[in-house]
MMTF fields as JSON, N, C-alpha, C and O atoms, coordinates in Angstrom:
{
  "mmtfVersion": "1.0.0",
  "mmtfProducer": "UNKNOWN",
  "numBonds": 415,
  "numAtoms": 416,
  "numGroups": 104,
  "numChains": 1,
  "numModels": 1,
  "chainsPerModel": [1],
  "groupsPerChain": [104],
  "chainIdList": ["A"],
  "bondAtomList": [4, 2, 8, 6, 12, 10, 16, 14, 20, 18, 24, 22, 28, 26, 32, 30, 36, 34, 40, 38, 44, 42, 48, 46, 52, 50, 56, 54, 60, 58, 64, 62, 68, 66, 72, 70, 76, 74, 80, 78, 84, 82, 88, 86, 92, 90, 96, 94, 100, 98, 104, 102, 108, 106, 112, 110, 116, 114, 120, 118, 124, 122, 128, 126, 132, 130, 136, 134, 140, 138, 144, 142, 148, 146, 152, 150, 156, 154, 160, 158, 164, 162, 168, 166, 172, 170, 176, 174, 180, 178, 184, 182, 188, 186, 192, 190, 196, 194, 200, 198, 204, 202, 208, 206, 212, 210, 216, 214, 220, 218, 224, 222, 228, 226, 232, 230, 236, 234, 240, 238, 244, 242, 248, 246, 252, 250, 256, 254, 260, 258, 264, 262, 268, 266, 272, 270, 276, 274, 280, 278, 284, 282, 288, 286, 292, 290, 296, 294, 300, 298, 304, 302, 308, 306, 312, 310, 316, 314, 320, 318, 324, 322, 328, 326, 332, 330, 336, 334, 340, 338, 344, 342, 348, 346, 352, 350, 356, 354, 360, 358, 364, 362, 368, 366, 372, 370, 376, 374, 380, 378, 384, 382, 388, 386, 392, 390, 396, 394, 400, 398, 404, 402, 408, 406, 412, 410],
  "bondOrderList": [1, 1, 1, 1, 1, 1, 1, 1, 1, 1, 1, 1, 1, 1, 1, 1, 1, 1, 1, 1, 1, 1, 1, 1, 1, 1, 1, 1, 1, 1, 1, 1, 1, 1, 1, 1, 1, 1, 1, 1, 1, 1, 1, 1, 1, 1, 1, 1, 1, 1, 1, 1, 1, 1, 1, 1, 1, 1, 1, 1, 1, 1, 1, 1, 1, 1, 1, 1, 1, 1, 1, 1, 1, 1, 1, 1, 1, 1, 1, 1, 1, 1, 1, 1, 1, 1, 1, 1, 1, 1, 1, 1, 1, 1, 1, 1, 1, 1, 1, 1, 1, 1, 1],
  "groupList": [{"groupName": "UNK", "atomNameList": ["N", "CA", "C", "O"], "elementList": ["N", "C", "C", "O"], "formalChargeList": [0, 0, 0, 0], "bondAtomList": [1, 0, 2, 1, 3, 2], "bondOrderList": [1, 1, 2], "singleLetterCode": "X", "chemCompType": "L-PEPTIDE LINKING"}],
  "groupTypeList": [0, 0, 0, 0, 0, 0, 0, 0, 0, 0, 0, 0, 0, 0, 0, 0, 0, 0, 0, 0, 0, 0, 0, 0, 0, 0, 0, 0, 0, 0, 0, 0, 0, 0, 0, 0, 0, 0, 0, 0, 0, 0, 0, 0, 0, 0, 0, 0, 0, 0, 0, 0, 0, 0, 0, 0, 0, 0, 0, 0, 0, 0, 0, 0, 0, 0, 0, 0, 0, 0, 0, 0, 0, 0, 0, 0, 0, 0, 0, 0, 0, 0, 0, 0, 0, 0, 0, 0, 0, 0, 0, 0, 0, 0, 0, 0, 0, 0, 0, 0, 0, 0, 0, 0],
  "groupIdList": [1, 2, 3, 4, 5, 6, 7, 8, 9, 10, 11, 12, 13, 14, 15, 16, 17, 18, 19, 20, 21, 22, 23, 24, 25, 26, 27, 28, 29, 30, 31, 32, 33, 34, 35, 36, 37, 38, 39, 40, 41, 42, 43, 44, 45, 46, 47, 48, 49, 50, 51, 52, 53, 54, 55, 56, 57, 58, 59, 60, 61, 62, 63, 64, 65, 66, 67, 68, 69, 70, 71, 72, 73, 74, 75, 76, 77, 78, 79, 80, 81, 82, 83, 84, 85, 86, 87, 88, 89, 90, 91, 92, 93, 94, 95, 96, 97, 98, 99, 100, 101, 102, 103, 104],
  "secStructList": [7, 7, 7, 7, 7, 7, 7, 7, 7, 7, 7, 7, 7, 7, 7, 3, 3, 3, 3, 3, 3, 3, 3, 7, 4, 4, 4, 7, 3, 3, 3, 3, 3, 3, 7, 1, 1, 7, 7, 2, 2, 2, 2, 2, 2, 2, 2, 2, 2, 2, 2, 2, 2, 2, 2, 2, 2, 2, 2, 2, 2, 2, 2, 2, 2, 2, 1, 6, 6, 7, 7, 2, 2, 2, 2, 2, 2, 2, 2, 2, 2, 2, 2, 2, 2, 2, 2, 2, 2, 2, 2, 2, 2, 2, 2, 2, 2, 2, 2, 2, 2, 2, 2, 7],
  "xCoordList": [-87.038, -85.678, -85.103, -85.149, -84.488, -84.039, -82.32, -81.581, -81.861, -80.427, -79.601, -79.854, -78.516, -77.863, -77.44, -77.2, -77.293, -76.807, -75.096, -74.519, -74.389, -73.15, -72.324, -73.019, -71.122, -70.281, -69.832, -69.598, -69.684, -69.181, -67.612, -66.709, -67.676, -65.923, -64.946, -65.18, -63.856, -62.774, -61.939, -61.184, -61.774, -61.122, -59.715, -59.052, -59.335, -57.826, -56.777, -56.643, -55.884, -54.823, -53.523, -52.921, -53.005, -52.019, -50.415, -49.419, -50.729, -49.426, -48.096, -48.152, -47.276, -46.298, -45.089, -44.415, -44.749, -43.538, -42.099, -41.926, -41.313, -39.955, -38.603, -38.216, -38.11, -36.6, -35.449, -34.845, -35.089, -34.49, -32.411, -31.97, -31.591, -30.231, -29.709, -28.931, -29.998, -29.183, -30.051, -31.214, -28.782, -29.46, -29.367, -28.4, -30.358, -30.948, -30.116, -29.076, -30.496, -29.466, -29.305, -30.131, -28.061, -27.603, -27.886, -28.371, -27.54, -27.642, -28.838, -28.707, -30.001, -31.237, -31.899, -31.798, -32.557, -33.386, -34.274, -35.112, -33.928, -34.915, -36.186, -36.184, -36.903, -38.2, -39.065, -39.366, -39.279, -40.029, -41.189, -41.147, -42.747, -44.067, -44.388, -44.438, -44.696, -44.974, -46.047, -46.76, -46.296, -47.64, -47.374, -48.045, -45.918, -45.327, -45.217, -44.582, -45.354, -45.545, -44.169, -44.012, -43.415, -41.948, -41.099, -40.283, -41.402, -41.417, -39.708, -38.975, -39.307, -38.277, -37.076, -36.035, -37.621, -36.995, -37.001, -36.132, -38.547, -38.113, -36.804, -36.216, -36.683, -35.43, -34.366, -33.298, -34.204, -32.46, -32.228, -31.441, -33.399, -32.876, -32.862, -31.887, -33.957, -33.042, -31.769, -31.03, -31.075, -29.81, -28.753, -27.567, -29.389, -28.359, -28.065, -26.904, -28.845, -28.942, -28.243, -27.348, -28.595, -27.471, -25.592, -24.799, -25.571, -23.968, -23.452, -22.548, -24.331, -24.023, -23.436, -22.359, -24.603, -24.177, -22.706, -21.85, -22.67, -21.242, -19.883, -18.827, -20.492, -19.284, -18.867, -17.716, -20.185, -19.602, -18.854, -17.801, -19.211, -18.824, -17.652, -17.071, -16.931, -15.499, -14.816, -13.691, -15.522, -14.41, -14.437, -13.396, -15.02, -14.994, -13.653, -12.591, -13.876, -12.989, -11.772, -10.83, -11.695, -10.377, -9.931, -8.958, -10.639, -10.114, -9.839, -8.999, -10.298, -9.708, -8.279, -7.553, -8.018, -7.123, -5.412, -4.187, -6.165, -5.083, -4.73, -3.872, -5.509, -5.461, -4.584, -3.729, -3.701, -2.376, -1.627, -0.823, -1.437, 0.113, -0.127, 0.582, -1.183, -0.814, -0.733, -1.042, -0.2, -0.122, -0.827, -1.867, -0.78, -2.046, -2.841, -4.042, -1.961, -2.588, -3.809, -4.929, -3.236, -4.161, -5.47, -6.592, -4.927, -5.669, -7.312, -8.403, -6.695, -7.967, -8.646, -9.854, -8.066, -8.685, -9.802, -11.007, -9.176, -10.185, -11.169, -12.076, -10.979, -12.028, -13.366, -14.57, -12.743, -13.554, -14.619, -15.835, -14.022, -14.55, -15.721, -16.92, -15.032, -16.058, -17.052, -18.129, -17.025, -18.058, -18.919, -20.071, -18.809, -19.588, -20.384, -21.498, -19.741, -20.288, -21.315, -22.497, -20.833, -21.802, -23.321, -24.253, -23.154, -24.397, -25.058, -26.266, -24.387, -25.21, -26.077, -27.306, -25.338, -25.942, -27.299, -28.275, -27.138, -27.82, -29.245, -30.396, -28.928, -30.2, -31.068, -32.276, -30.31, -31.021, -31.861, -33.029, -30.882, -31.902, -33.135, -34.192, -32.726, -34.083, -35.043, -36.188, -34.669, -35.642, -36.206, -37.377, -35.706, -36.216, -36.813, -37.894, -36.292, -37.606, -38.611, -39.608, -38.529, -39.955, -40.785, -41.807, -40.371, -41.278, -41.857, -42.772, -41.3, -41.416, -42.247, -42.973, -42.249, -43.133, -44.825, -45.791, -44.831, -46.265, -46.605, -47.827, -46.042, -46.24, -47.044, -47.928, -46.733, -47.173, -48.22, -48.769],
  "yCoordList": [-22.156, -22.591, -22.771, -21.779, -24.052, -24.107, -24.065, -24.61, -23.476, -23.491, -24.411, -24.763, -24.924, -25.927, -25.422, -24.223, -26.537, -26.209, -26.292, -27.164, -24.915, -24.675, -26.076, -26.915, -26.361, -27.006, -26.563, -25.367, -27.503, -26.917, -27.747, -27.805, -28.058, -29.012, -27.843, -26.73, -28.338, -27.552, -27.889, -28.796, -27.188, -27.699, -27.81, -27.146, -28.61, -29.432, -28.821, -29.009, -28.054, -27.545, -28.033, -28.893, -27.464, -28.122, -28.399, -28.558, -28.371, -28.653, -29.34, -30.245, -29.411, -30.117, -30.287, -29.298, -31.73, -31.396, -31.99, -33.041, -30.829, -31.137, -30.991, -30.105, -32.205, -32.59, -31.455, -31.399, -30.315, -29.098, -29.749, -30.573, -29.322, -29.805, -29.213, -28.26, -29.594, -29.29, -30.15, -30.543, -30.357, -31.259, -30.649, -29.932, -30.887, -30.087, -30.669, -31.303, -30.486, -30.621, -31.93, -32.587, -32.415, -33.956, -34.798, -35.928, -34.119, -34.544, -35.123, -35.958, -34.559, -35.126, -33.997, -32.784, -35.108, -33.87, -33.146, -33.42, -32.016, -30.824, -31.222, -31.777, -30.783, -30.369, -28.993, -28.474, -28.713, -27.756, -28.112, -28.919, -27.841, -27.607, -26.574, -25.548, -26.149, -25.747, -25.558, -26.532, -24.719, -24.428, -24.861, -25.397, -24.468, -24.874, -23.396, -23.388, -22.077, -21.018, -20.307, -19.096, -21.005, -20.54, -19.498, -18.697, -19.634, -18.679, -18.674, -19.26, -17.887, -17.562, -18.908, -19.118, -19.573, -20.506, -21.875, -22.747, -21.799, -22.449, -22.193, -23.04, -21.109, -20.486, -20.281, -19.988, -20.309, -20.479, -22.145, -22.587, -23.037, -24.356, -24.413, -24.924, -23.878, -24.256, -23.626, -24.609, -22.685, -22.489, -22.522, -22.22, -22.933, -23.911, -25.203, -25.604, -25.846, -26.981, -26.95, -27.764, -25.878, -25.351, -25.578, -26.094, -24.696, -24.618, -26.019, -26.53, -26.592, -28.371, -29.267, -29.862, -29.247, -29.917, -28.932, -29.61, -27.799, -27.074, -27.818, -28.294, -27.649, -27.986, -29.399, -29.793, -30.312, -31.692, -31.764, -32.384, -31.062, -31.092, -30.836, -31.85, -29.743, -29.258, -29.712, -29.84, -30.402, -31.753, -32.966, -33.597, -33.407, -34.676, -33.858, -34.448, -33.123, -32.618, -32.639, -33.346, -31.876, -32.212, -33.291, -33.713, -34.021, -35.275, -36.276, -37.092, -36.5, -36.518, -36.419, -37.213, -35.12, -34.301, -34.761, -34.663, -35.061, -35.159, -36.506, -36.786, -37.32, -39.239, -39.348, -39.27, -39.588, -40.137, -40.112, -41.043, -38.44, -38.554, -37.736, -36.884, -38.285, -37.364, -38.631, -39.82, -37.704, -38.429, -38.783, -38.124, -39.537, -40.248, -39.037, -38.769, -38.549, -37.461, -36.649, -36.535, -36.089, -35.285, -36.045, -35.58, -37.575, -38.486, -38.18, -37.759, -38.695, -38.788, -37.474, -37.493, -36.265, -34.858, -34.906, -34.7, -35.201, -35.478, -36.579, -36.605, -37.385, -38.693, -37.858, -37.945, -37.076, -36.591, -35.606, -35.711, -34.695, -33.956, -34.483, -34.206, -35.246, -35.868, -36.65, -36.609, -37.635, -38.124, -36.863, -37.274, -35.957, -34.806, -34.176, -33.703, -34.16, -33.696, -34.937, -34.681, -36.155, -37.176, -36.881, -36.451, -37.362, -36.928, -35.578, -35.468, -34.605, -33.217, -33.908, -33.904, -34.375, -34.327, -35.642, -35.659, -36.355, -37.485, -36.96, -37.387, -36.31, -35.673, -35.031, -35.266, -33.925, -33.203, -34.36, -34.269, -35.328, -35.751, -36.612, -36.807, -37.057, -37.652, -36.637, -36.939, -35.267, -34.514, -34.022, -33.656, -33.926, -33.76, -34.99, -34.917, -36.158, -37.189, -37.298, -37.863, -36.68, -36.849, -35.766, -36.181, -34.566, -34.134, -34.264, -33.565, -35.073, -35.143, -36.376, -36.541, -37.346, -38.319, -37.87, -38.632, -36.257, -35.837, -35.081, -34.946, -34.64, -34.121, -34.974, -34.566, -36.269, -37.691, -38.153, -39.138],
  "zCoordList": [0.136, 0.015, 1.407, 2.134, 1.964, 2.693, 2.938, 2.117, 3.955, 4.01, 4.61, 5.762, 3.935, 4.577, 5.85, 5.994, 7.107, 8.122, 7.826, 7.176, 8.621, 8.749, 9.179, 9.752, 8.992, 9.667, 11.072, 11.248, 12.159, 13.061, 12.977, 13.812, 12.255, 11.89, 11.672, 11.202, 12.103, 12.131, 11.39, 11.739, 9.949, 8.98, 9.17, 9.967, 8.459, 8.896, 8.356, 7.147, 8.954, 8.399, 7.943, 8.585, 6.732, 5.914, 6.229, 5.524, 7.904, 8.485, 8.287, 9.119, 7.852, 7.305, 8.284, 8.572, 8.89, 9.527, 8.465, 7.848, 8.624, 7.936, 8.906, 9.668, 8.534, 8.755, 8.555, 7.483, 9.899, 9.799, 9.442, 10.242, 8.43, 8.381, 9.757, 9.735, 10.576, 11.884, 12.853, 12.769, 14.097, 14.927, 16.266, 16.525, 17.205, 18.182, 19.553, 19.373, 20.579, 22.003, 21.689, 21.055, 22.192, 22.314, 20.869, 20.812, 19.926, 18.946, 18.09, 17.196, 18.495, 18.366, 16.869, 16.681, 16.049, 14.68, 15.307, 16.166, 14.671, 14.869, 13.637, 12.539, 14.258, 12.56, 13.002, 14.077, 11.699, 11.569, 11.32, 10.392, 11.841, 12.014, 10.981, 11.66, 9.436, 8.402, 7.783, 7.542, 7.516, 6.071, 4.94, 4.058, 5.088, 3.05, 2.96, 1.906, 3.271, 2.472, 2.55, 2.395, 2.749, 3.106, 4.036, 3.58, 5.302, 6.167, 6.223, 5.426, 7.331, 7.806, 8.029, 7.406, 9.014, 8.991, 8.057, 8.038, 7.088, 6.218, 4.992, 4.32, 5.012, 3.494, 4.744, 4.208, 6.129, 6.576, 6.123, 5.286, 7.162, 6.25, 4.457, 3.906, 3.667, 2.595, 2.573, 2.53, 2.575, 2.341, 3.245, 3.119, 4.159, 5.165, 4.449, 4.526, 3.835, 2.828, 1.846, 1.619, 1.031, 0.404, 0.246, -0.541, 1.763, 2.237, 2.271, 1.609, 3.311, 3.288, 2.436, 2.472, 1.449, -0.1, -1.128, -1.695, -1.181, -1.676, -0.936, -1.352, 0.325, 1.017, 1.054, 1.239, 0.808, 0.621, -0.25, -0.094, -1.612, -3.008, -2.655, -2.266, -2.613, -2.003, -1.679, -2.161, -0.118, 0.41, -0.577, -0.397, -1.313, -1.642, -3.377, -3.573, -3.917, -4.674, -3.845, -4.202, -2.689, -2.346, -2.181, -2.807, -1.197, -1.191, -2.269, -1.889, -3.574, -4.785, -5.138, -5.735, -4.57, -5.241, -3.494, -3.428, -2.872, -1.5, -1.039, -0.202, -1.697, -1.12, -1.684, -0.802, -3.245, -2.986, -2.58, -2.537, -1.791, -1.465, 0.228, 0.763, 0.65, 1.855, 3.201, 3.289, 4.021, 5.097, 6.268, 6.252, 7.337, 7.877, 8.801, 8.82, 9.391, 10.154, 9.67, 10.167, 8.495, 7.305, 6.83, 6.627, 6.69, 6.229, 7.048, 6.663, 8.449, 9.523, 9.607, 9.374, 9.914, 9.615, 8.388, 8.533, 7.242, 6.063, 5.976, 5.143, 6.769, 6.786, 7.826, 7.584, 8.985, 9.936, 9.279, 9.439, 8.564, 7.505, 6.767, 6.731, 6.255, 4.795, 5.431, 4.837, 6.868, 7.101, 8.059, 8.195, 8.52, 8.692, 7.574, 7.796, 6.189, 5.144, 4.639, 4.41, 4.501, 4.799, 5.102, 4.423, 6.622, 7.625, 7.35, 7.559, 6.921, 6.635, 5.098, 5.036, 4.139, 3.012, 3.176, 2.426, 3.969, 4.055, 5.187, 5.088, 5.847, 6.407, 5.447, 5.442, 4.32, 3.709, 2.418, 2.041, 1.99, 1.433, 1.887, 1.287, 3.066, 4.195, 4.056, 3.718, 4.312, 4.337, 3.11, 3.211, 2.047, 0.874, 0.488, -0.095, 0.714, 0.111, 0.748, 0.3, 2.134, 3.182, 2.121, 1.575, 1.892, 1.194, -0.38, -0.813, -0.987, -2.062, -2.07, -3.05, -1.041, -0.91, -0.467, -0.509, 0.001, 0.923, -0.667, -0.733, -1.736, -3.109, -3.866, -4.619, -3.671, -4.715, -4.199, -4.691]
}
């Protein structure tokens, strides 16, 4: 009986980079370098992700509730707001479809 010869290949690890909801010096995306096994900083971004999306929800309820009758000042404060809540929610889902596209 003869034995197969060993691999000297270096099997390929299941590295995953993901799109972190926060953005790094000078406004630039952070990502995280990943296993998938949910480390530390993977579960602050999810529930940093989390906060993001509540809080869009919130502002966009308020703002609902404050566009007829308020005034311009308030107006722009809330526009500043909501397109911050924007950009937070629109990263996270960039980053959730990046991964849901490496799933399929």
């Amino acid at each position: 009986m003869r034995a197969e010869p060993e691999s000297t290949d270096t099997p390929e690890l299941p590295y995953e980079q993901r799109l972190l909801p926060w953005s790094g010096a000078e406004g630039k995306p952070c990502y995280l370098i990943t296993d998938n096994h949910g480390g530390p900083v993977s579960r602050l971004a999810d529930a940093t992700e989390s906060v993001q999306l509540g809080m869009g929800a919130e502002l966009l309820a308020h703002a609902r509730e404050l566009l007829p009758d308020t005034p311009r000042g308030e107006l722009r404060f809330l526009a500043e707001r909501l397109t911050e809540a924007l950009r937070d929610a629109l990263r996270v889902a960039e980053s959730r479809g990046q991964r849901l596209n490496r799933l399929n």
